[in-house]
XYZ file of C-alpha atoms in Angstrom:
659
model
C 16.727 12.676 40.305
C 16.649 13.741 43.934
C 13.534 13.508 46.040
C 13.265 15.261 49.392
C 10.452 13.378 51.121
C 11.189 14.123 54.769
C 7.769 15.695 55.446
C 5.748 13.030 53.586
C 4.648 9.675 54.914
C 4.409 6.499 52.865
C 0.692 6.897 52.167
C 1.243 10.372 50.747
C 4.094 9.186 48.555
C 2.096 6.238 47.215
C -0.889 8.542 46.516
C 1.375 10.903 44.483
C 2.504 7.900 42.456
C -1.029 6.590 41.920
C -2.206 10.045 40.780
C 0.584 10.249 38.207
C 0.159 6.689 37.001
C -3.582 7.008 36.311
C -3.294 9.743 33.609
C -0.293 7.932 32.149
C -2.232 4.708 31.791
C -5.279 6.536 30.452
C -3.150 8.180 27.797
C -1.645 4.921 26.766
C -5.157 3.544 26.283
C -6.316 6.683 24.414
C -3.392 6.366 21.960
C -4.566 2.888 21.127
C -8.208 4.103 20.638
C -6.908 7.023 18.501
C -5.207 4.572 16.150
C -8.450 2.564 16.043
C -10.412 5.710 15.107
C -12.502 5.658 18.282
C -11.483 9.120 19.331
C -10.725 12.026 17.029
C -7.671 13.753 18.422
C -5.259 13.582 21.355
C -2.937 16.058 22.976
C -0.392 14.132 24.966
C 0.846 15.055 28.359
C 3.194 12.094 28.741
C 6.254 13.293 30.584
C 4.416 16.245 32.197
C 2.158 14.381 34.663
C 4.062 15.534 37.779
C 3.050 19.153 37.199
C -0.678 18.512 36.818
C -0.782 16.087 39.718
C 1.469 18.040 42.034
C -0.297 21.356 41.576
C -3.753 19.794 41.946
C -2.846 17.967 45.054
C -1.324 21.119 46.521
C -4.650 22.999 46.224
C -7.801 22.517 48.194
C -10.713 20.867 46.342
C -12.754 24.059 46.517
C -10.067 26.129 44.737
C -10.301 26.688 40.971
C -7.876 25.264 38.501
C -7.718 26.358 34.845
C -5.874 23.667 32.972
C -4.716 23.161 29.377
C -5.052 20.194 27.046
C -2.023 18.384 28.485
C -3.265 18.492 32.018
C -5.246 15.253 32.194
C -3.799 14.796 35.687
C -5.792 17.771 36.933
C -9.006 16.131 35.883
C -8.156 12.681 37.269
C -6.747 14.019 40.497
C -9.977 15.961 41.058
C -11.655 12.505 40.768
C -13.896 13.226 37.800
C -15.588 9.964 36.849
C -13.609 8.531 33.970
C -16.825 7.509 32.104
C -17.599 11.236 31.781
C -14.144 12.077 30.507
C -14.311 9.226 28.006
C -17.779 10.310 26.907
C -16.485 13.841 26.459
C -13.690 12.628 24.186
C -16.189 10.519 22.231
C -18.595 13.463 21.818
C -21.312 11.755 23.797
C -24.216 13.494 25.558
C -22.917 12.209 28.889
C -19.759 14.198 28.526
C -19.439 17.854 29.631
C -20.191 19.694 26.356
C -22.967 17.589 24.743
C -20.689 16.981 21.786
C -20.147 20.693 21.144
C -16.488 20.946 22.048
C -13.667 18.497 22.173
C -11.103 17.008 24.513
C -10.358 19.374 27.429
C -12.257 22.427 26.188
C -14.771 22.355 29.009
C -15.236 23.233 32.591
C -17.195 21.912 35.541
C -18.305 23.812 38.602
C -18.715 20.504 40.446
C -14.983 19.949 40.384
C -13.886 23.631 40.215
C -12.182 23.174 36.831
C -12.407 25.800 34.070
C -11.139 24.458 30.736
C -9.218 26.257 28.020
C -10.221 27.665 24.657
C -7.903 27.203 21.681
C -6.699 30.801 21.890
C -4.760 29.868 25.077
C -4.350 33.387 26.564
C -7.816 34.272 27.763
C -7.879 31.828 30.669
C -5.067 33.798 32.347
C -7.350 36.808 32.649
C -10.295 34.573 33.706
C -8.169 33.329 36.585
C -7.676 36.949 37.644
C -11.445 37.379 37.852
C -11.908 34.221 39.903
C -9.126 35.302 42.230
C -10.636 38.802 42.491
C -13.872 37.187 43.645
C -11.920 35.345 46.337
C -10.518 38.650 47.572
C -13.850 40.410 47.477
C -15.540 37.536 49.395
C -12.556 37.159 51.769
C -12.382 33.496 50.999
C -8.586 33.172 51.191
C -8.516 30.789 48.165
C -5.864 30.268 45.570
C -6.572 30.076 41.794
C -4.127 28.154 39.621
C -3.965 28.714 35.898
C -1.872 26.806 33.337
C -0.303 27.876 30.121
C 2.628 26.705 28.005
C 5.758 28.660 27.234
C 4.209 29.382 23.779
C 1.185 31.074 25.393
C 3.429 33.461 27.321
C 4.066 35.363 23.970
C 0.384 36.323 23.830
C -0.608 39.755 25.040
C -3.089 38.187 27.416
C -0.147 36.856 29.444
C 1.208 40.328 29.970
C -2.194 41.853 30.727
C -3.190 39.119 33.167
C 0.053 39.210 35.110
C -0.021 42.999 35.288
C -3.600 43.137 36.543
C -2.953 40.356 39.065
C 0.048 42.244 40.413
C -1.627 45.639 40.581
C -4.669 44.168 42.308
C -2.784 41.733 44.533
C -4.720 38.691 43.299
C -4.090 35.199 44.653
C -3.149 33.488 41.411
C -0.528 30.849 40.719
C 0.466 31.403 37.053
C 1.826 27.912 36.078
C 3.950 27.967 32.906
C 4.757 24.477 31.629
C 7.962 25.090 29.623
C 8.191 21.910 27.600
C 10.599 23.194 24.965
C 8.343 23.683 21.918
C 5.232 25.605 20.917
C 4.061 22.943 18.482
C 7.306 22.820 16.445
C 8.779 26.152 17.363
C 11.637 25.890 19.903
C 11.930 28.266 22.795
C 14.908 30.049 21.118
C 12.516 31.346 18.534
C 9.769 32.253 21.077
C 11.534 34.474 23.615
C 14.971 35.825 24.308
C 15.233 35.954 28.073
C 16.991 33.093 29.878
C 13.900 31.947 31.828
C 10.251 32.896 31.619
C 10.376 33.370 35.414
C 12.641 36.367 34.767
C 9.603 38.288 33.493
C 8.092 38.434 36.925
C 10.529 41.186 37.911
C 8.796 43.576 35.489
C 5.490 43.045 37.258
C 6.862 43.352 40.766
C 5.930 39.659 41.191
C 7.483 36.745 42.943
C 8.586 33.857 40.744
C 10.078 30.384 41.089
C 11.613 27.850 38.725
C 10.578 24.208 39.500
C 11.679 20.908 38.088
C 8.457 19.886 36.462
C 9.480 16.236 36.281
C 10.046 15.917 40.066
C 6.723 15.247 41.673
C 8.032 15.875 45.189
C 9.479 19.239 44.249
C 6.281 20.272 42.469
C 3.967 19.178 45.238
C 5.921 20.429 48.230
C 6.882 23.809 46.698
C 3.437 24.584 45.325
C 1.779 23.459 48.595
C 3.967 25.771 50.562
C 3.340 28.671 48.184
C -0.437 28.070 48.157
C -0.498 28.155 52.003
C 1.433 31.385 51.907
C -0.879 32.933 49.330
C -3.920 32.095 51.418
C -2.340 34.067 54.279
C -1.027 36.876 52.104
C -2.938 37.097 48.786
C -0.601 37.825 45.883
C 0.231 36.392 42.423
C 3.222 34.161 41.868
C 4.724 33.145 38.521
C 5.898 29.491 38.390
C 8.008 28.134 35.546
C 8.007 24.353 35.395
C 10.900 22.988 33.360
C 9.729 19.862 31.562
C 9.531 18.237 28.110
C 6.829 17.013 25.828
C 7.750 13.430 24.820
C 5.194 13.233 21.997
C 3.964 15.554 19.302
C 1.880 18.692 19.841
C -0.939 16.347 18.943
C -0.489 12.888 17.603
C -0.936 13.826 13.902
C 1.963 16.265 14.005
C 4.610 13.873 15.278
C 7.928 14.969 16.798
C 10.458 14.681 13.977
C 11.515 18.293 14.559
C 12.892 17.354 18.006
C 16.555 16.233 17.987
C 16.837 12.611 19.080
C 19.386 13.480 21.794
C 16.713 15.711 23.455
C 14.218 12.880 23.462
C 16.849 10.462 24.817
C 17.941 12.884 27.592
C 14.451 13.732 28.733
C 13.224 10.100 28.564
C 15.684 9.449 31.386
C 13.842 12.068 33.438
C 10.413 10.442 33.056
C 8.486 11.509 36.195
C 6.477 8.287 36.576
C 9.251 5.832 35.961
C 11.792 7.631 38.155
C 9.364 8.041 41.072
C 8.342 4.442 40.885
C 11.972 3.366 41.028
C 12.565 5.698 43.986
C 9.608 4.290 45.962
C 10.802 0.733 45.365
C 14.346 1.655 46.353
C 13.063 3.112 49.610
C 10.803 0.168 50.287
C 7.718 2.279 50.161
C 6.344 0.267 47.289
C 7.048 -3.348 46.318
C 6.411 -5.120 43.042
C 3.260 -6.822 44.147
C 1.768 -3.591 45.338
C 2.747 -1.881 42.096
C 1.122 -4.611 40.031
C -2.102 -4.321 42.135
C -2.151 -0.540 41.641
C -1.839 -0.949 37.894
C -4.498 -3.680 37.764
C -6.905 -1.504 39.791
C -6.369 1.500 37.531
C -6.719 -0.674 34.397
C -9.947 -2.174 35.691
C -11.276 1.324 36.391
C -10.341 2.411 32.918
C -11.964 -0.549 31.263
C -15.111 -0.380 33.322
C -15.599 3.312 32.599
C -14.739 2.885 28.940
C -17.520 0.298 28.688
C -19.946 2.730 30.320
C -18.942 5.478 27.882
C -19.072 3.120 24.865
C -22.585 2.070 25.790
C -23.767 5.641 26.280
C -26.040 6.819 23.485
C -24.695 8.893 20.683
C -25.815 12.486 20.253
C -29.192 12.808 18.543
C -29.178 16.259 16.856
C -32.008 18.541 17.984
C -32.393 22.090 16.643
C -34.390 23.115 19.683
C -31.801 21.764 22.136
C -29.007 23.569 20.345
C -30.812 26.907 20.235
C -31.996 26.633 23.804
C -28.450 26.392 25.127
C -26.989 29.457 23.458
C -28.209 31.604 26.378
C -28.810 30.910 30.003
C -32.507 30.754 30.693
C -33.700 34.101 31.984
C -37.277 34.990 32.912
C -37.617 38.724 32.510
C -39.098 40.427 35.564
C -41.176 43.461 34.692
C -40.620 45.971 37.514
C -42.620 49.184 37.503
C -41.693 52.261 39.506
C -43.062 52.321 43.059
C -44.394 55.770 42.522
C -45.124 58.140 39.621
C -42.342 60.598 40.447
C -40.176 61.535 37.424
C -37.463 63.988 36.734
C -36.097 65.501 33.559
C -32.925 63.572 32.800
C -30.327 63.645 30.146
C -29.309 60.396 28.496
C -26.062 60.389 30.487
C -28.009 60.961 33.756
C -30.267 57.994 33.030
C -27.249 55.719 32.510
C -25.641 56.944 35.708
C -28.823 56.522 37.720
C -29.399 53.024 36.329
C -25.892 51.980 37.289
C -26.275 53.461 40.757
C -29.554 51.738 41.432
C -28.154 48.404 40.205
C -25.210 48.781 42.555
C -27.703 49.220 45.340
C -29.868 46.279 44.240
C -26.993 43.841 43.673
C -24.766 44.187 46.680
C -21.707 42.480 45.086
C -21.988 44.010 41.588
C -18.567 45.172 40.414
C -17.876 48.009 37.910
C -14.562 48.039 36.096
C -13.017 50.377 33.573
C -10.338 52.899 32.828
C -10.607 56.080 34.955
C -14.022 55.218 36.336
C -13.204 55.506 40.075
C -12.248 58.870 41.605
C -12.243 60.546 38.188
C -15.756 59.319 37.498
C -15.064 58.188 33.909
C -14.360 60.300 30.860
C -18.148 61.026 30.617
C -18.573 61.385 34.423
C -21.133 58.610 34.565
C -19.615 57.027 37.671
C -18.811 60.328 39.381
C -19.282 59.857 43.170
C -19.530 56.058 42.926
C -16.345 55.429 44.891
C -17.698 57.405 47.831
C -21.018 55.526 47.610
C -19.771 52.014 46.968
C -16.030 51.824 47.650
C -13.016 51.050 45.497
C -13.441 47.294 45.773
C -16.591 47.563 43.706
C -15.686 50.571 41.543
C -12.365 49.593 40.073
C -9.951 51.513 37.936
C -8.212 49.242 35.532
C -4.951 49.340 33.603
C -5.242 49.924 29.912
C -5.904 46.261 29.038
C -9.342 45.624 27.578
C -8.702 41.903 26.995
C -7.728 41.059 30.573
C -10.613 43.063 32.027
C -13.186 41.364 29.882
C -11.645 38.072 30.884
C -11.645 39.073 34.562
C -15.375 39.839 34.192
C -15.853 36.335 32.896
C -13.906 34.987 35.935
C -16.121 36.982 38.285
C -19.175 35.421 36.618
C -17.717 31.897 37.133
C -17.340 32.771 40.811
C -20.923 34.057 41.005
C -20.406 37.861 40.755
C -22.078 40.188 38.292
C -20.010 42.859 36.642
C -20.213 45.866 34.316
C -17.233 46.779 32.226
C -16.996 50.258 30.773
C -15.174 50.305 27.491
C -13.994 53.941 27.494
C -15.018 54.089 23.833
C -16.675 51.202 21.941
C -13.803 51.406 19.391
C -11.474 50.063 22.070
C -13.333 46.762 22.272
C -11.094 45.595 19.435
C -8.357 45.217 22.019
C -10.584 42.748 23.852
C -12.435 41.279 20.912
C -11.332 37.684 21.365
C -12.724 37.109 24.859
C -15.973 38.837 23.890
C -16.762 36.680 20.853
C -14.985 33.511 21.836
C -15.287 33.277 25.591
C -18.312 35.284 26.780
C -20.423 34.387 23.772
C -19.706 30.647 23.664
C -19.288 29.519 27.278
C -22.896 28.776 28.038
C -23.380 26.822 24.839
C -20.161 24.915 25.346
C -20.369 23.889 29.031
C -23.360 25.588 30.623
C -21.341 28.387 32.210
C -22.995 31.803 31.758
C -21.167 35.036 31.421
C -23.019 37.504 33.718
C -21.328 40.524 32.142
C -22.494 43.859 30.694
C -20.134 45.751 28.458
C -20.960 49.393 28.253
C -20.091 50.778 24.833
C -19.994 54.590 24.374
C -20.109 54.957 20.654
C -21.096 57.018 17.624
C -20.188 60.004 15.528
C -21.216 63.601 15.237
C -18.728 64.716 17.854
C -15.670 65.274 15.632
C -13.660 62.558 17.323
C -12.285 60.787 14.282
C -11.783 57.166 13.214
C -10.943 55.702 16.647
C -13.398 57.384 18.980
C -16.546 57.559 16.790
C -17.395 54.157 15.406
C -20.755 52.489 15.902
C -19.729 48.829 15.720
C -22.760 46.897 16.820
C -22.772 44.727 13.719
C -19.557 43.048 14.830
C -21.533 41.520 17.630
C -25.125 41.028 16.410
C -23.891 38.142 14.240
C -22.246 36.379 17.122
C -24.567 33.814 18.754
C -24.502 34.075 22.528
C -24.331 37.884 22.840
C -27.226 40.278 23.428
C -26.975 43.750 21.936
C -28.876 46.762 23.210
C -28.838 50.234 21.607
C -31.347 52.745 23.141
C -32.206 56.171 21.777
C -33.880 57.862 24.745
C -33.099 58.331 28.474
C -36.187 56.416 29.619
C -35.230 53.393 27.548
C -31.562 53.726 28.449
C -32.207 53.384 32.184
C -34.806 50.639 31.998
C -32.889 48.545 29.476
C -29.603 48.984 31.413
C -31.245 47.703 34.569
C -32.573 44.674 32.613
C -29.145 44.114 31.094
C -27.574 43.920 34.550
C -30.281 41.545 35.801
C -29.877 39.306 32.747
C -27.310 36.477 33.452
C -26.104 36.541 29.833
C -23.423 38.762 28.183
C -24.873 42.088 27.026
C -23.271 44.733 24.887
C -24.929 48.011 25.819
C -24.360 50.749 23.194
C -24.619 54.324 24.359
C -24.417 57.032 21.700
C -22.116 59.770 22.965
C -23.871 62.367 20.874
C -27.059 61.700 22.851
C -25.485 61.853 26.256
C -26.164 65.544 26.819
C -28.298 66.509 23.932
C -31.438 64.463 24.683
C -33.689 65.037 27.733
C -36.771 63.199 28.879
C -38.877 62.666 31.879
C -37.545 59.496 33.538
C -38.967 57.651 36.596
C -36.919 58.234 39.665
C -37.511 54.746 41.015
C -36.079 51.468 39.764
C -37.817 49.919 36.759
C -37.093 47.495 33.932
C -37.881 47.258 30.233
C -37.960 44.052 28.174
C -35.429 42.990 25.563
C -36.741 42.198 22.113
C -39.556 44.662 22.212
C -39.318 47.628 19.871
C -40.978 50.975 20.501
C -43.385 52.434 17.915
C -42.860 56.196 18.200
C -45.116 57.385 15.452
C -47.834 55.692 13.371
C -48.813 56.181 9.766
C -49.767 54.249 6.693
C -47.298 55.486 4.109
C -44.023 53.863 5.126
C -42.209 51.982 7.931
C -39.049 53.644 9.204
C -36.815 51.293 11.189
C -33.896 52.809 13.206
C -32.054 52.746 16.489
C -29.714 54.982 18.486
C -29.092 58.436 17.076
C -30.668 57.483 13.763
C -34.091 57.449 15.463
C -33.713 61.193 16.099
C -32.589 61.817 12.563
C -35.810 60.105 11.343
C -38.044 62.042 13.716
C -36.430 65.342 12.687
C -37.035 64.535 9.038
C -40.705 63.771 9.689
C -41.033 67.010 11.723
C -39.895 68.865 8.619
C -42.356 66.998 6.416
C -45.673 66.681 8.281
C -47.370 65.229 5.224
C -45.290 62.067 5.466
C -47.255 59.586 7.544
C -44.936 56.921 8.781
C -44.627 54.212 11.413
C -41.383 54.953 13.250
C -39.890 51.899 14.917
C -37.128 52.324 17.487
C -35.659 48.850 17.770
C -34.075 49.508 21.153
C -32.484 45.972 21.131
C -30.798 44.380 18.118
C -30.257 40.956 19.641
C -32.942 39.867 20.370
C -34.683 41.645 17.516
C -38.434 42.412 17.523
C -39.301 41.066 14.097
C -43.035 40.846 14.969
C -43.349 44.594 15.216
C -41.373 45.047 12.051
C -43.442 42.611 10.033
C -46.792 43.910 11.243
C -45.872 47.440 10.327
C -44.481 46.572 6.915
C -47.558 44.473 6.092
C -49.641 47.602 6.909
C -47.594 50.225 5.010
C -46.157 48.245 2.138
C -42.898 50.185 2.254
C -39.787 49.939 4.513
C -36.709 52.006 4.936
C -33.976 51.095 7.448
C -31.707 53.821 8.746
C -28.566 53.338 10.780
C -25.329 55.157 11.476
C -22.994 52.257 10.744
C -21.645 51.889 7.206
C -23.903 50.009 4.794
C -22.247 46.750 3.765
C -22.561 44.156 6.510
C -24.618 46.412 8.717
C -27.719 45.151 10.498
C -29.954 46.925 7.932
C -28.924 44.240 5.444
C -30.263 41.440 7.697
C -33.462 43.332 8.505
C -34.013 43.958 4.776
C -33.493 40.283 4.002
C -35.940 39.295 6.754
C -38.598 41.660 5.363
C -38.098 40.296 1.874
C -38.415 36.719 3.137
C -41.459 37.335 5.349
C -43.305 40.269 3.871
C -42.506 40.161 0.137
C -46.099 39.858 -1.054
C -47.048 42.923 0.981
C -44.396 45.222 -0.462
C -45.181 48.066 -2.902
C -41.548 49.033 -3.293
C -38.070 47.613 -2.737
C -36.786 47.796 0.799
C -34.499 50.771 1.182
C -31.357 50.887 3.312
C -29.691 54.147 4.377
C -26.325 54.098 6.089
C -23.081 55.972 6.389
C -20.315 55.973 3.778
C -18.072 52.974 3.136
C -15.053 54.738 4.662
C -13.650 55.044 8.189
C -15.370 57.866 10.000
C -13.441 61.119 9.463
C -12.568 63.841 11.992
C -13.254 67.285 10.585
C -16.905 68.405 10.752
C -17.566 68.894 7.027
C -16.179 65.408 6.198
C -18.015 63.843 9.137
C -21.307 65.425 7.999
C -20.731 63.991 4.500
C -19.957 60.620 5.966
C -23.023 60.210 8.195
C -26.262 58.748 6.962
C -28.208 61.647 8.461
C -27.724 63.845 5.423
C -28.888 61.112 3.023
C -32.052 60.088 4.711
C -34.467 62.731 3.519
C -33.803 62.106 -0.204
C -33.924 58.368 0.281
C -37.259 58.586 2.042
C -38.703 60.811 -0.651
C -37.500 58.398 -3.412
C -39.133 55.467 -1.591
C -42.424 57.224 -1.175
C -42.409 58.202 -4.845
C -41.673 54.739 -6.102
């Protein structure tokens, strides 16, 4: 192996060696502890240390790195106290996730490290968001993100590289090509010669680097990072390396031909570099022994600290309290009493505009939202008012944009993402339910993101532009779900959603956009989450609804003035105002829940169960649920009318009252 060290002095060379040796020695210790049953799992990076160490040393300490589970060298080179790493692997409270996630599935703002999730791909888009924040704040910082060659087959890889290229983001995409995705060889993963070849399709610079040569990794990445700081742009790096142990220890490596293992063992980055340093008289045997003894002492000392750290004591309150970032709602009333008649769509637009004015770095992202103003014209004129840096058209890539919003949040910037239609969230489902929803619970990193979700039927748009899919998210801890029915509520709740540091899915029924008008305060104001609105009062029955279904219920009551009902507009589904529901049901003795979603698995089922559990002795009749048909939503009007719950509600209400 050839090392070109002309520009590095002896101290730098020895430091590179020390930084590689430390994760190697830690791993050797962890493999012993694994066999002793003292840690639960281990993903080995033996043979790949030069990549983690070289990349980390090439970056500044204030620049973010997004590593994988084989990048122990990233964590040790950033000088994270070993006792905390050991505690993390033991599931101790003094680790980084309070026992909630394992191994390297964590991040730490203190060391500018953002750990992976098991789905691999999302962190690539998250890196885009962090790098976008660097551009917006003119910080001239590089973001490095790791993946393996297996992860490059995921759609997130394509989306993240495409966004980074289109937006000129300062990201180093570091692909560790170690030959196998678990047991699947590269010949069964992709067909191009090198992964670096893919960069051409994105108009992106790429380089192939010997991942076992610490000098080549460090010097090339350092030069590229310096160049990126001067001229922000993404670069794809393919590090050729090899994984000398199994995907994780339990899986072994019998699927690897012995000649591969023999050939790559001769390229060991630590052993070869040590031999080079000794050959060049940069390091002698006594110095090497002292380095090893010092590292071993550090390992043993910190293991002792971690071993003595108390085990997790389960606490229901502690678990529930960490699902969301603490947020103290600020009730803001309009400065004056001036109102204007506004359509639902106008209230949303005005709320966004006033939030852009209030939060000077708030970013809005979505397809066609810039000059075109969005398909519903909600952001019309925003580019002229706030500029294209903050009002950003995106490629068609929901996953990468949701991930980029997460990256912005990590870097301290709020964002609003417009899903052109809520149906399209399926293309970004993974980062919503697995990244945004879980990050605060896992490692105390909030997702300051609002996803706007134009939804709903009654507009003859068919199965892929008409769904109301809130139930996919109300059951996911960590997300907040808002679904207003009136312009006044839409504006006030949207302003609260943007203020809230937690991820919020904000459902906007398209059928209400231009059909519902209301007097809405001109000034900025907020409305609380988890507080339903009682629109009508009566003693006969409690009607619970949200979104367009609220209007269906009110129309039915208008047609039957003798029916005296409490009408509850939930407004938010997560958090849910159970107090208002229970108080009403205890008064009326009857409850009917109406929503546009199909019945099975809809939120009406949970509300019905809650009423049965908490109000059973007050009920004079079974709780009734009314929902749309158990089919996809059809296109043609007569089929859509048959599908929707609206046409079923009147008869269901009469049956309940007659029970």
